[in-house]
Amino acid sequence: MQGPHYGKHYTDHFRIGGVNIPLDGSPQGKTAWLSLPYYQVPEGQQPSYAGYPIFTHARAIELIGRAWQHGWQVLAHANGDAAIDQFIHAMDAAEKAHPVKALLPVLIHGQTLRRDQVPQITRLGIFPSLFPMHTYYRGYWHRDSVLGPERAQNISPTRWVRDAGMKFTSHHDAPVVFHDALRVLDATVNRTTRSDQVLGPKQRVTPLEALKALTLWAAEQYGEQGSKGLIEAGKRADLVVLSDNPLTIAHPELHTIKVLQTIKDGNVVYDAANDNASAGAWCADNPECARRLAGTGSGHQH
C-alpha cells in the first residue's frame, strides 16, 4: 500500500490507516467461528456446528505477517473465540518474525472474547474494539439462540479488559446496527436489551470509561491522540454540544441525550435549532427517524 492516502497524515481529509483482515463471520448469522457449538445450531447442521474460519492458520499467519512486515496496522475482524485464537496465534508469529516493529494491532468486534484470552491479547498489545451495542439490538437473540444464557452474559466483555488494565473502543458497525453514538454509549454502560433486560451486568463500565472509548481511546487506536480525543489547546476543534451531561444523568437515560450542535474544526456544521424543520421533512416517510427527532429515544427497531 503506497500513495498519498496511506500513512499517518490526511490528504483531503482522508487516509488509509491499515488493513482489515476478516477471520470469520457474525454470531447473529451463526457464521462466527466458535470453540464450542452454537446454542441452537442452524437448520441442517450437525449438533457440533460452531461456525467456520475464513482462512487456514497458515494463510492467516501469511497475511498478518505480510502486513506486519510492511508496517501496516492490522485490524482483524474476529467475532468467535476460535477466530480470536487464530488472530492471537498469527500475531504471536508476526511479532516474533518482526520484533522491531512497533505497531498497534486491533481486534475488531471480539464479541466472544474469553476471559483466558484477555491476558494473551494484553501481552501482544492487541487493542480490543468491542461491540457492546449488540446487547441492545440482538441481546435476546444471542441469549436465546446464538450463545445461550451463560455465554451471552459475557458478550463483548468490556469489564474484563478494563480490569486487565486495557483500553478499548466501542462501535456501531453501521449499517449492521443504527449509527447512533449515544445508543453506543448507553449500551456500553447499561447493556440493556430492547426488552429491558440486562445482559451481562458484570461487564458494565462507567459512563466516563464509555466516553473515553468513543473519544480519547478511539484516537489512540489509530495513533491520533496527538490531535484528537481530548478538549485541549492544540488539538482539533471537533466537538458536540449535548442536551445533558453523560457523567451526571441517570444511567438508564443516556440514550435520551440529544446532539444540539456539531462543531468541525471550530465551525458549527449542525445546529438542532436550525435543522429540525428540514430534518422533520426528511423524516416524514421514516417513523423511526421521526420518533427520534421528537425525542422518544426509542432506538432503531428491525
PDB file of C-alpha atoms in Angstrom:
ATOM      1  CA  MET A   1       0.000   0.000   0.000  1.00  0.00           C
ATOM      2  CA  GLN A   2       1.543   3.264  -1.153  1.00  0.00           C
ATOM      3  CA  GLY A   3       0.353   6.686  -2.231  1.00  0.00           C
ATOM      4  CA  PRO A   4      -0.762   9.977  -0.733  1.00  0.00           C
ATOM      5  CA  HIS A   5      -3.637   8.500   1.266  1.00  0.00           C
ATOM      6  CA  TYR A   6      -1.627   5.894   3.171  1.00  0.00           C
ATOM      7  CA  GLY A   7       0.255   6.770   6.337  1.00  0.00           C
ATOM      8  CA  LYS A   8      -0.044   8.941   9.414  1.00  0.00           C
ATOM      9  CA  HIS A   9      -1.297  12.090   7.691  1.00  0.00           C
ATOM     10  CA  TYR A  10      -4.527  13.014   5.907  1.00  0.00           C
ATOM     11  CA  THR A  11      -4.871  14.108   2.301  1.00  0.00           C
ATOM     12  CA  ASP A  12      -8.172  15.840   1.544  1.00  0.00           C
ATOM     13  CA  HIS A  13      -9.493  14.648   4.931  1.00  0.00           C
ATOM     14  CA  PHE A  14      -8.768  11.005   4.111  1.00  0.00           C
ATOM     15  CA  ARG A  15      -6.120   8.457   4.941  1.00  0.00           C
ATOM     16  CA  ILE A  16      -5.734   4.676   4.833  1.00  0.00           C
ATOM     17  CA  GLY A  17      -4.682   3.682   8.308  1.00  0.00           C
ATOM     18  CA  GLY A  18      -4.178  -0.049   7.860  1.00  0.00           C
ATOM     19  CA  VAL A  19      -5.602  -3.294   6.527  1.00  0.00           C
ATOM     20  CA  ASN A  20      -8.728  -5.188   7.588  1.00  0.00           C
ATOM     21  CA  ILE A  21      -8.422  -8.961   7.689  1.00  0.00           C
ATOM     22  CA  PRO A  22     -11.726 -10.840   8.232  1.00  0.00           C
ATOM     23  CA  LEU A  23     -11.173 -14.117  10.084  1.00  0.00           C
ATOM     24  CA  ASP A  24     -14.794 -15.214  10.485  1.00  0.00           C
ATOM     25  CA  GLY A  25     -18.420 -14.128  10.110  1.00  0.00           C
ATOM     26  CA  SER A  26     -21.070 -12.916  12.545  1.00  0.00           C
ATOM     27  CA  PRO A  27     -22.605 -14.531  15.633  1.00  0.00           C
ATOM     28  CA  GLN A  28     -26.100 -13.282  14.751  1.00  0.00           C
ATOM     29  CA  GLY A  29     -25.765 -15.023  11.377  1.00  0.00           C
ATOM     30  CA  LYS A  30     -24.164 -18.038  13.088  1.00  0.00           C
ATOM     31  CA  THR A  31     -21.085 -17.819  10.896  1.00  0.00           C
ATOM     32  CA  ALA A  32     -18.708 -16.623  13.636  1.00  0.00           C
ATOM     33  CA  TRP A  33     -16.089 -19.279  14.424  1.00  0.00           C
ATOM     34  CA  LEU A  34     -16.612 -20.526  17.980  1.00  0.00           C
ATOM     35  CA  SER A  35     -14.716 -23.047  20.082  1.00  0.00           C
ATOM     36  CA  LEU A  36     -17.999 -24.579  21.289  1.00  0.00           C
ATOM     37  CA  PRO A  37     -21.175 -25.301  19.285  1.00  0.00           C
ATOM     38  CA  TYR A  38     -23.928 -22.758  18.864  1.00  0.00           C
ATOM     39  CA  TYR A  39     -26.685 -22.913  21.482  1.00  0.00           C
ATOM     40  CA  GLN A  40     -29.164 -23.654  18.707  1.00  0.00           C
ATOM     41  CA  VAL A  41     -27.417 -24.798  15.545  1.00  0.00           C
ATOM     42  CA  PRO A  42     -28.807 -23.668  12.170  1.00  0.00           C
ATOM     43  CA  GLU A  43     -31.241 -25.978  10.449  1.00  0.00           C
ATOM     44  CA  GLY A  44     -29.456 -28.745   8.587  1.00  0.00           C
ATOM     45  CA  GLN A  45     -26.235 -28.512  10.617  1.00  0.00           C
ATOM     46  CA  GLN A  46     -24.765 -31.136  12.925  1.00  0.00           C
ATOM     47  CA  PRO A  47     -25.094 -30.601  16.712  1.00  0.00           C
ATOM     48  CA  SER A  48     -21.342 -29.901  16.774  1.00  0.00           C
ATOM     49  CA  TYR A  49     -21.641 -26.925  14.386  1.00  0.00           C
ATOM     50  CA  ALA A  50     -19.569 -23.999  15.687  1.00  0.00           C
ATOM     51  CA  GLY A  51     -19.186 -21.790  12.629  1.00  0.00           C
ATOM     52  CA  TYR A  52     -16.076 -21.761  10.477  1.00  0.00           C
ATOM     53  CA  PRO A  53     -12.902 -19.813   9.655  1.00  0.00           C
ATOM     54  CA  ILE A  54     -12.340 -17.756   6.539  1.00  0.00           C
ATOM     55  CA  PHE A  55      -8.635 -18.605   6.306  1.00  0.00           C
ATOM     56  CA  THR A  56      -6.480 -21.545   7.285  1.00  0.00           C
ATOM     57  CA  HIS A  57      -3.994 -20.918  10.082  1.00  0.00           C
ATOM     58  CA  ALA A  58      -1.173 -20.836   7.566  1.00  0.00           C
ATOM     59  CA  ARG A  59      -2.941 -18.253   5.397  1.00  0.00           C
ATOM     60  CA  ALA A  60      -3.833 -16.075   8.396  1.00  0.00           C
ATOM     61  CA  ILE A  61      -0.190 -16.112   9.518  1.00  0.00           C
ATOM     62  CA  GLU A  62       0.923 -15.235   5.989  1.00  0.00           C
ATOM     63  CA  LEU A  63      -1.474 -12.297   5.598  1.00  0.00           C
ATOM     64  CA  ILE A  64      -0.882 -10.806   9.034  1.00  0.00           C
ATOM     65  CA  GLY A  65       2.864 -11.369   8.724  1.00  0.00           C
ATOM     66  CA  ARG A  66       2.898  -9.550   5.385  1.00  0.00           C
ATOM     67  CA  ALA A  67       1.082  -6.581   6.870  1.00  0.00           C
ATOM     68  CA  TRP A  68       3.459  -6.524   9.842  1.00  0.00           C
ATOM     69  CA  GLN A  69       6.476  -6.702   7.532  1.00  0.00           C
ATOM     70  CA  HIS A  70       5.272  -3.632   5.620  1.00  0.00           C
ATOM     71  CA  GLY A  71       4.354  -1.700   8.748  1.00  0.00           C
ATOM     72  CA  TRP A  72       0.604  -1.722   8.063  1.00  0.00           C
ATOM     73  CA  GLN A  73      -1.691  -1.581  11.064  1.00  0.00           C
ATOM     74  CA  VAL A  74      -3.701  -4.812  11.245  1.00  0.00           C
ATOM     75  CA  LEU A  75      -7.404  -4.661  12.092  1.00  0.00           C
ATOM     76  CA  ALA A  76      -8.663  -8.232  12.334  1.00  0.00           C
ATOM     77  CA  HIS A  77     -12.400  -8.956  12.214  1.00  0.00           C
ATOM     78  CA  ALA A  78     -12.852 -11.809  14.697  1.00  0.00           C
ATOM     79  CA  ASN A  79     -16.194 -12.397  16.423  1.00  0.00           C
ATOM     80  CA  GLY A  80     -15.818 -16.003  17.530  1.00  0.00           C
ATOM     81  CA  ASP A  81     -13.353 -17.069  20.212  1.00  0.00           C
ATOM     82  CA  ALA A  82     -11.813 -19.644  17.847  1.00  0.00           C
ATOM     83  CA  ALA A  83     -11.146 -16.848  15.336  1.00  0.00           C
ATOM     84  CA  ILE A  84      -9.634 -14.781  18.175  1.00  0.00           C
ATOM     85  CA  ASP A  85      -7.369 -17.736  18.983  1.00  0.00           C
ATOM     86  CA  GLN A  86      -6.252 -17.721  15.350  1.00  0.00           C
ATOM     87  CA  PHE A  87      -5.556 -13.973  15.497  1.00  0.00           C
ATOM     88  CA  ILE A  88      -3.529 -14.380  18.695  1.00  0.00           C
ATOM     89  CA  HIS A  89      -1.523 -17.194  17.133  1.00  0.00           C
ATOM     90  CA  ALA A  90      -0.864 -15.224  13.930  1.00  0.00           C
ATOM     91  CA  MET A  91       0.077 -12.064  15.856  1.00  0.00           C
ATOM     92  CA  ASP A  92       2.464 -14.032  18.029  1.00  0.00           C
ATOM     93  CA  ALA A  93       4.160 -15.348  14.893  1.00  0.00           C
ATOM     94  CA  ALA A  94       4.293 -11.893  13.284  1.00  0.00           C
ATOM     95  CA  GLU A  95       5.813 -10.218  16.328  1.00  0.00           C
ATOM     96  CA  LYS A  96       8.443 -12.926  16.673  1.00  0.00           C
ATOM     97  CA  ALA A  97       9.328 -12.590  12.985  1.00  0.00           C
ATOM     98  CA  HIS A  98       9.494  -8.767  13.119  1.00  0.00           C
ATOM     99  CA  PRO A  99      10.372  -7.833  16.718  1.00  0.00           C
ATOM    100  CA  VAL A 100      11.435  -4.278  15.866  1.00  0.00           C
ATOM    101  CA  LYS A 101       8.021  -3.295  14.513  1.00  0.00           C
ATOM    102  CA  ALA A 102       6.062  -1.063  16.891  1.00  0.00           C
ATOM    103  CA  LEU A 103       2.533  -1.322  15.554  1.00  0.00           C
ATOM    104  CA  LEU A 104      -0.892  -1.457  17.220  1.00  0.00           C
ATOM    105  CA  PRO A 105      -2.952  -4.469  16.066  1.00  0.00           C
ATOM    106  CA  VAL A 106      -6.701  -4.148  16.603  1.00  0.00           C
ATOM    107  CA  LEU A 107      -9.246  -6.846  17.413  1.00  0.00           C
ATOM    108  CA  ILE A 108     -12.490  -5.801  15.735  1.00  0.00           C
ATOM    109  CA  HIS A 109     -15.715  -6.943  17.479  1.00  0.00           C
ATOM    110  CA  GLY A 110     -14.254  -9.682  19.710  1.00  0.00           C
ATOM    111  CA  GLN A 111     -17.779 -10.492  20.804  1.00  0.00           C
ATOM    112  CA  THR A 112     -16.997 -13.887  22.329  1.00  0.00           C
ATOM    113  CA  LEU A 113     -13.575 -12.997  23.718  1.00  0.00           C
ATOM    114  CA  ARG A 114     -12.894 -15.490  26.518  1.00  0.00           C
ATOM    115  CA  ARG A 115     -11.505 -14.494  29.886  1.00  0.00           C
ATOM    116  CA  ASP A 116      -8.390 -16.641  29.370  1.00  0.00           C
ATOM    117  CA  GLN A 117      -7.717 -14.794  26.085  1.00  0.00           C
ATOM    118  CA  VAL A 118      -7.592 -11.362  27.771  1.00  0.00           C
ATOM    119  CA  PRO A 119      -4.038 -11.772  29.164  1.00  0.00           C
ATOM    120  CA  GLN A 120      -2.924 -13.079  25.767  1.00  0.00           C
ATOM    121  CA  ILE A 121      -4.124 -10.012  23.869  1.00  0.00           C
ATOM    122  CA  THR A 122      -2.679  -7.853  26.658  1.00  0.00           C
ATOM    123  CA  ARG A 123       0.723  -9.486  26.216  1.00  0.00           C
ATOM    124  CA  LEU A 124       0.653  -8.971  22.446  1.00  0.00           C
ATOM    125  CA  GLY A 125      -0.541  -5.361  22.697  1.00  0.00           C
ATOM    126  CA  ILE A 126      -3.732  -6.121  20.756  1.00  0.00           C
ATOM    127  CA  PHE A 127      -6.214  -3.252  21.100  1.00  0.00           C
ATOM    128  CA  PRO A 128      -9.806  -4.520  21.570  1.00  0.00           C
ATOM    129  CA  SER A 129     -12.534  -2.683  19.637  1.00  0.00           C
ATOM    130  CA  LEU A 130     -15.597  -4.336  21.143  1.00  0.00           C
ATOM    131  CA  PHE A 131     -19.277  -4.353  20.211  1.00  0.00           C
ATOM    132  CA  PRO A 132     -21.492  -3.991  23.322  1.00  0.00           C
ATOM    133  CA  MET A 133     -24.091  -2.316  21.083  1.00  0.00           C
ATOM    134  CA  HIS A 134     -25.181  -5.881  20.300  1.00  0.00           C
ATOM    135  CA  THR A 135     -26.526  -6.237  23.837  1.00  0.00           C
ATOM    136  CA  TYR A 136     -29.251  -3.766  22.884  1.00  0.00           C
ATOM    137  CA  TYR A 137     -30.018  -4.742  19.302  1.00  0.00           C
ATOM    138  CA  ARG A 138     -29.538  -8.516  19.424  1.00  0.00           C
ATOM    139  CA  GLY A 139     -29.131  -9.406  23.079  1.00  0.00           C
ATOM    140  CA  TYR A 140     -32.241 -11.598  23.116  1.00  0.00           C
ATOM    141  CA  TRP A 141     -31.021 -13.480  20.033  1.00  0.00           C
ATOM    142  CA  HIS A 142     -27.551 -14.107  21.473  1.00  0.00           C
ATOM    143  CA  ARG A 143     -29.057 -15.294  24.765  1.00  0.00           C
ATOM    144  CA  ASP A 144     -31.850 -17.483  23.383  1.00  0.00           C
ATOM    145  CA  SER A 145     -30.340 -18.842  20.166  1.00  0.00           C
ATOM    146  CA  VAL A 146     -26.705 -17.978  19.450  1.00  0.00           C
ATOM    147  CA  LEU A 147     -24.752 -18.466  22.676  1.00  0.00           C
ATOM    148  CA  GLY A 148     -27.235 -19.411  25.373  1.00  0.00           C
ATOM    149  CA  PRO A 149     -27.854 -17.708  28.723  1.00  0.00           C
ATOM    150  CA  GLU A 150     -24.393 -18.324  30.219  1.00  0.00           C
ATOM    151  CA  ARG A 151     -22.077 -17.390  27.357  1.00  0.00           C
ATOM    152  CA  ALA A 152     -24.235 -14.444  26.276  1.00  0.00           C
ATOM    153  CA  GLN A 153     -23.636 -12.717  29.619  1.00  0.00           C
ATOM    154  CA  ASN A 154     -20.052 -12.014  28.611  1.00  0.00           C
ATOM    155  CA  ILE A 155     -20.538 -10.923  25.016  1.00  0.00           C
ATOM    156  CA  SER A 156     -18.145  -8.018  24.288  1.00  0.00           C
ATOM    157  CA  PRO A 157     -16.539  -8.262  27.753  1.00  0.00           C
ATOM    158  CA  THR A 158     -15.576  -4.632  28.369  1.00  0.00           C
ATOM    159  CA  ARG A 159     -15.138  -5.043  32.139  1.00  0.00           C
ATOM    160  CA  TRP A 160     -12.737  -7.921  31.727  1.00  0.00           C
ATOM    161  CA  VAL A 161     -10.433  -5.877  29.506  1.00  0.00           C
ATOM    162  CA  ARG A 162     -10.647  -2.838  31.828  1.00  0.00           C
ATOM    163  CA  ASP A 163      -9.845  -4.980  34.862  1.00  0.00           C
ATOM    164  CA  ALA A 164      -6.777  -6.193  32.969  1.00  0.00           C
ATOM    165  CA  GLY A 165      -5.662  -2.574  32.590  1.00  0.00           C
ATOM    166  CA  MET A 166      -6.519  -2.391  28.900  1.00  0.00           C
ATOM    167  CA  LYS A 167      -8.245   0.358  26.976  1.00  0.00           C
ATOM    168  CA  PHE A 168     -10.949  -0.444  24.440  1.00  0.00           C
ATOM    169  CA  THR A 169     -13.234   1.213  21.902  1.00  0.00           C
ATOM    170  CA  SER A 170     -16.957   0.692  21.367  1.00  0.00           C
ATOM    171  CA  HIS A 171     -18.589   0.954  17.943  1.00  0.00           C
ATOM    172  CA  HIS A 172     -21.845   0.556  15.998  1.00  0.00           C
ATOM    173  CA  ASP A 173     -20.606  -1.075  12.756  1.00  0.00           C
ATOM    174  CA  ALA A 174     -23.281   0.665  10.657  1.00  0.00           C
ATOM    175  CA  PRO A 175     -25.244  -0.457   8.724  1.00  0.00           C
ATOM    176  CA  VAL A 176     -25.219  -3.590  10.879  1.00  0.00           C
ATOM    177  CA  VAL A 177     -26.902  -1.510  13.576  1.00  0.00           C
ATOM    178  CA  PHE A 178     -28.167   2.064  13.590  1.00  0.00           C
ATOM    179  CA  HIS A 179     -25.387   4.702  13.576  1.00  0.00           C
ATOM    180  CA  ASP A 180     -26.194   6.325  16.909  1.00  0.00           C
ATOM    181  CA  ALA A 181     -23.172   7.133  19.081  1.00  0.00           C
ATOM    182  CA  LEU A 182     -25.331   7.895  22.108  1.00  0.00           C
ATOM    183  CA  ARG A 183     -27.004   4.500  21.840  1.00  0.00           C
ATOM    184  CA  VAL A 184     -23.470   3.028  21.722  1.00  0.00           C
ATOM    185  CA  LEU A 185     -22.680   4.948  24.906  1.00  0.00           C
ATOM    186  CA  ASP A 186     -25.862   3.709  26.560  1.00  0.00           C
ATOM    187  CA  ALA A 187     -25.259   0.078  25.591  1.00  0.00           C
ATOM    188  CA  THR A 188     -21.662   0.162  26.785  1.00  0.00           C
ATOM    189  CA  VAL A 189     -22.768   1.431  30.211  1.00  0.00           C
ATOM    190  CA  ASN A 190     -26.113  -0.322  30.683  1.00  0.00           C
ATOM    191  CA  ARG A 191     -26.080  -3.454  28.490  1.00  0.00           C
ATOM    192  CA  THR A 192     -29.881  -3.367  28.388  1.00  0.00           C
ATOM    193  CA  THR A 193     -31.729  -5.310  25.705  1.00  0.00           C
ATOM    194  CA  ARG A 194     -34.715  -3.989  23.768  1.00  0.00           C
ATOM    195  CA  SER A 195     -36.935  -5.950  26.167  1.00  0.00           C
ATOM    196  CA  ASP A 196     -35.373  -4.046  29.113  1.00  0.00           C
ATOM    197  CA  GLN A 197     -33.376  -6.983  30.420  1.00  0.00           C
ATOM    198  CA  VAL A 198     -29.731  -6.597  31.395  1.00  0.00           C
ATOM    199  CA  LEU A 199     -27.321  -8.848  29.522  1.00  0.00           C
ATOM    200  CA  GLY A 200     -24.083  -9.198  31.448  1.00  0.00           C
ATOM    201  CA  PRO A 201     -24.266  -6.745  34.354  1.00  0.00           C
ATOM    202  CA  LYS A 202     -20.733  -7.699  35.443  1.00  0.00           C
ATOM    203  CA  GLN A 203     -19.389  -6.429  32.089  1.00  0.00           C
ATOM    204  CA  ARG A 204     -20.744  -2.897  32.559  1.00  0.00           C
ATOM    205  CA  VAL A 205     -18.365   0.059  32.621  1.00  0.00           C
ATOM    206  CA  THR A 206     -18.772   3.614  33.910  1.00  0.00           C
ATOM    207  CA  PRO A 207     -20.027   6.492  31.746  1.00  0.00           C
ATOM    208  CA  LEU A 208     -16.536   8.031  31.860  1.00  0.00           C
ATOM    209  CA  GLU A 209     -14.948   4.832  30.578  1.00  0.00           C
ATOM    210  CA  ALA A 210     -17.601   4.570  27.858  1.00  0.00           C
ATOM    211  CA  LEU A 211     -16.984   8.197  26.817  1.00  0.00           C
ATOM    212  CA  LYS A 212     -13.262   7.562  26.596  1.00  0.00           C
ATOM    213  CA  ALA A 213     -13.992   4.508  24.432  1.00  0.00           C
ATOM    214  CA  LEU A 214     -15.745   6.833  21.952  1.00  0.00           C
ATOM    215  CA  THR A 215     -13.198   9.673  22.068  1.00  0.00           C
ATOM    216  CA  LEU A 216      -9.736   9.505  23.616  1.00  0.00           C
ATOM    217  CA  TRP A 217      -9.206   5.769  23.298  1.00  0.00           C
ATOM    218  CA  ALA A 218     -10.626   5.816  19.747  1.00  0.00           C
ATOM    219  CA  ALA A 219      -7.968   8.395  18.839  1.00  0.00           C
ATOM    220  CA  GLU A 220      -5.291   6.209  20.445  1.00  0.00           C
ATOM    221  CA  GLN A 221      -6.490   3.178  18.487  1.00  0.00           C
ATOM    222  CA  TYR A 222      -5.446   4.918  15.276  1.00  0.00           C
ATOM    223  CA  GLY A 223      -2.427   6.737  16.706  1.00  0.00           C
ATOM    224  CA  GLU A 224      -4.135  10.149  16.502  1.00  0.00           C
ATOM    225  CA  GLN A 225      -4.171  11.065  20.196  1.00  0.00           C
ATOM    226  CA  GLY A 226      -1.796  13.934  19.448  1.00  0.00           C
ATOM    227  CA  SER A 227      -4.539  15.807  17.573  1.00  0.00           C
ATOM    228  CA  LYS A 228      -7.845  14.279  18.693  1.00  0.00           C
ATOM    229  CA  GLY A 229      -9.685  12.722  21.603  1.00  0.00           C
ATOM    230  CA  LEU A 230      -9.430  15.423  24.261  1.00  0.00           C
ATOM    231  CA  ILE A 231     -10.612  19.012  24.531  1.00  0.00           C
ATOM    232  CA  GLU A 232      -7.333  20.844  24.987  1.00  0.00           C
ATOM    233  CA  ALA A 233      -5.217  23.512  23.305  1.00  0.00           C
ATOM    234  CA  GLY A 234      -3.502  22.427  20.104  1.00  0.00           C
ATOM    235  CA  LYS A 235      -5.968  19.691  19.184  1.00  0.00           C
ATOM    236  CA  ARG A 236      -8.662  19.757  16.546  1.00  0.00           C
ATOM    237  CA  ALA A 237     -11.811  21.658  17.485  1.00  0.00           C
ATOM    238  CA  ASP A 238     -14.178  18.787  16.655  1.00  0.00           C
ATOM    239  CA  LEU A 239     -16.912  18.869  19.295  1.00  0.00           C
ATOM    240  CA  VAL A 240     -20.537  18.130  20.008  1.00  0.00           C
ATOM    241  CA  VAL A 241     -22.840  20.075  22.316  1.00  0.00           C
ATOM    242  CA  LEU A 242     -25.186  17.728  24.169  1.00  0.00           C
ATOM    243  CA  SER A 243     -28.526  18.316  25.859  1.00  0.00           C
ATOM    244  CA  ASP A 244     -27.393  16.628  29.098  1.00  0.00           C
ATOM    245  CA  ASN A 245     -24.188  15.679  30.885  1.00  0.00           C
ATOM    246  CA  PRO A 246     -23.424  11.976  30.288  1.00  0.00           C
ATOM    247  CA  LEU A 247     -21.485  11.850  33.548  1.00  0.00           C
ATOM    248  CA  THR A 248     -24.356  13.011  35.749  1.00  0.00           C
ATOM    249  CA  ILE A 249     -27.564  11.947  34.011  1.00  0.00           C
ATOM    250  CA  ALA A 250     -29.166   8.736  35.300  1.00  0.00           C
ATOM    251  CA  HIS A 251     -27.521   5.814  33.535  1.00  0.00           C
ATOM    252  CA  PRO A 252     -30.760   4.419  32.011  1.00  0.00           C
ATOM    253  CA  GLU A 253     -31.413   7.826  30.416  1.00  0.00           C
ATOM    254  CA  LEU A 254     -28.132   8.065  28.491  1.00  0.00           C
ATOM    255  CA  HIS A 255     -29.808   7.205  25.193  1.00  0.00           C
ATOM    256  CA  THR A 256     -32.190  10.161  25.546  1.00  0.00           C
ATOM    257  CA  ILE A 257     -29.393  12.721  25.271  1.00  0.00           C
ATOM    258  CA  LYS A 258     -29.626  14.744  22.063  1.00  0.00           C
ATOM    259  CA  VAL A 259     -26.946  16.413  19.967  1.00  0.00           C
ATOM    260  CA  LEU A 260     -27.664  20.147  19.909  1.00  0.00           C
ATOM    261  CA  GLN A 261     -24.661  21.203  17.840  1.00  0.00           C
ATOM    262  CA  THR A 262     -21.819  19.590  15.947  1.00  0.00           C
ATOM    263  CA  ILE A 263     -18.618  21.595  15.535  1.00  0.00           C
ATOM    264  CA  LYS A 264     -15.936  20.661  12.997  1.00  0.00           C
ATOM    265  CA  ASP A 265     -12.561  22.419  13.097  1.00  0.00           C
ATOM    266  CA  GLY A 266     -14.186  25.197  15.118  1.00  0.00           C
ATOM    267  CA  ASN A 267     -17.109  25.692  12.710  1.00  0.00           C
ATOM    268  CA  VAL A 268     -20.720  24.799  13.514  1.00  0.00           C
ATOM    269  CA  VAL A 269     -21.806  22.277  10.887  1.00  0.00           C
ATOM    270  CA  TYR A 270     -25.047  21.186  12.581  1.00  0.00           C
ATOM    271  CA  ASP A 271     -27.417  23.133  14.798  1.00  0.00           C
ATOM    272  CA  ALA A 272     -30.563  21.375  16.010  1.00  0.00           C
ATOM    273  CA  ALA A 273     -32.425  24.655  16.388  1.00  0.00           C
ATOM    274  CA  ASN A 274     -31.993  25.421  12.692  1.00  0.00           C
ATOM    275  CA  ASP A 275     -32.099  21.925  11.269  1.00  0.00           C
ATOM    276  CA  ASN A 276     -35.109  20.316  12.954  1.00  0.00           C
ATOM    277  CA  ALA A 277     -37.586  21.742  10.436  1.00  0.00           C
ATOM    278  CA  SER A 278     -35.690  20.393   7.445  1.00  0.00           C
ATOM    279  CA  ALA A 279     -34.946  17.178   9.317  1.00  0.00           C
ATOM    280  CA  GLY A 280     -38.666  16.747  10.003  1.00  0.00           C
ATOM    281  CA  ALA A 281     -39.412  16.912   6.262  1.00  0.00           C
ATOM    282  CA  TRP A 282     -36.612  14.434   5.570  1.00  0.00           C
ATOM    283  CA  CYS A 283     -38.000  12.056   8.239  1.00  0.00           C
ATOM    284  CA  ALA A 284     -41.601  12.263   7.008  1.00  0.00           C
ATOM    285  CA  ASP A 285     -41.594   8.770   5.499  1.00  0.00           C
ATOM    286  CA  ASN A 286     -39.465   7.204   8.243  1.00  0.00           C
ATOM    287  CA  PRO A 287     -41.414   6.657  11.506  1.00  0.00           C
ATOM    288  CA  GLU A 288     -38.307   5.671  13.459  1.00  0.00           C
ATOM    289  CA  CYS A 289     -36.474   8.812  12.355  1.00  0.00           C
ATOM    290  CA  ALA A 290     -39.485  10.923  13.299  1.00  0.00           C
ATOM    291  CA  ARG A 291     -39.677   9.331  16.755  1.00  0.00           C
ATOM    292  CA  ARG A 292     -36.027  10.007  17.403  1.00  0.00           C
ATOM    293  CA  LEU A 293     -36.373  13.586  16.230  1.00  0.00           C
ATOM    294  CA  ALA A 294     -39.305  14.027  18.580  1.00  0.00           C
ATOM    295  CA  GLY A 295     -37.147  12.809  21.440  1.00  0.00           C
ATOM    296  CA  THR A 296     -38.680   9.489  22.341  1.00  0.00           C
ATOM    297  CA  GLY A 297     -35.288   7.761  22.329  1.00  0.00           C
ATOM    298  CA  SER A 298     -36.941   4.550  21.252  1.00  0.00           C
ATOM    299  CA  GLY A 299     -33.981   3.233  19.330  1.00  0.00           C
ATOM    300  CA  HIS A 300     -33.917   1.564  15.947  1.00  0.00           C
ATOM    301  CA  GLN A 301     -36.089  -1.500  15.575  1.00  0.00           C
ATOM    302  CA  HIS A 302     -35.605  -4.159  12.961  1.00  0.00           C
TER     303      HIS A 302
END
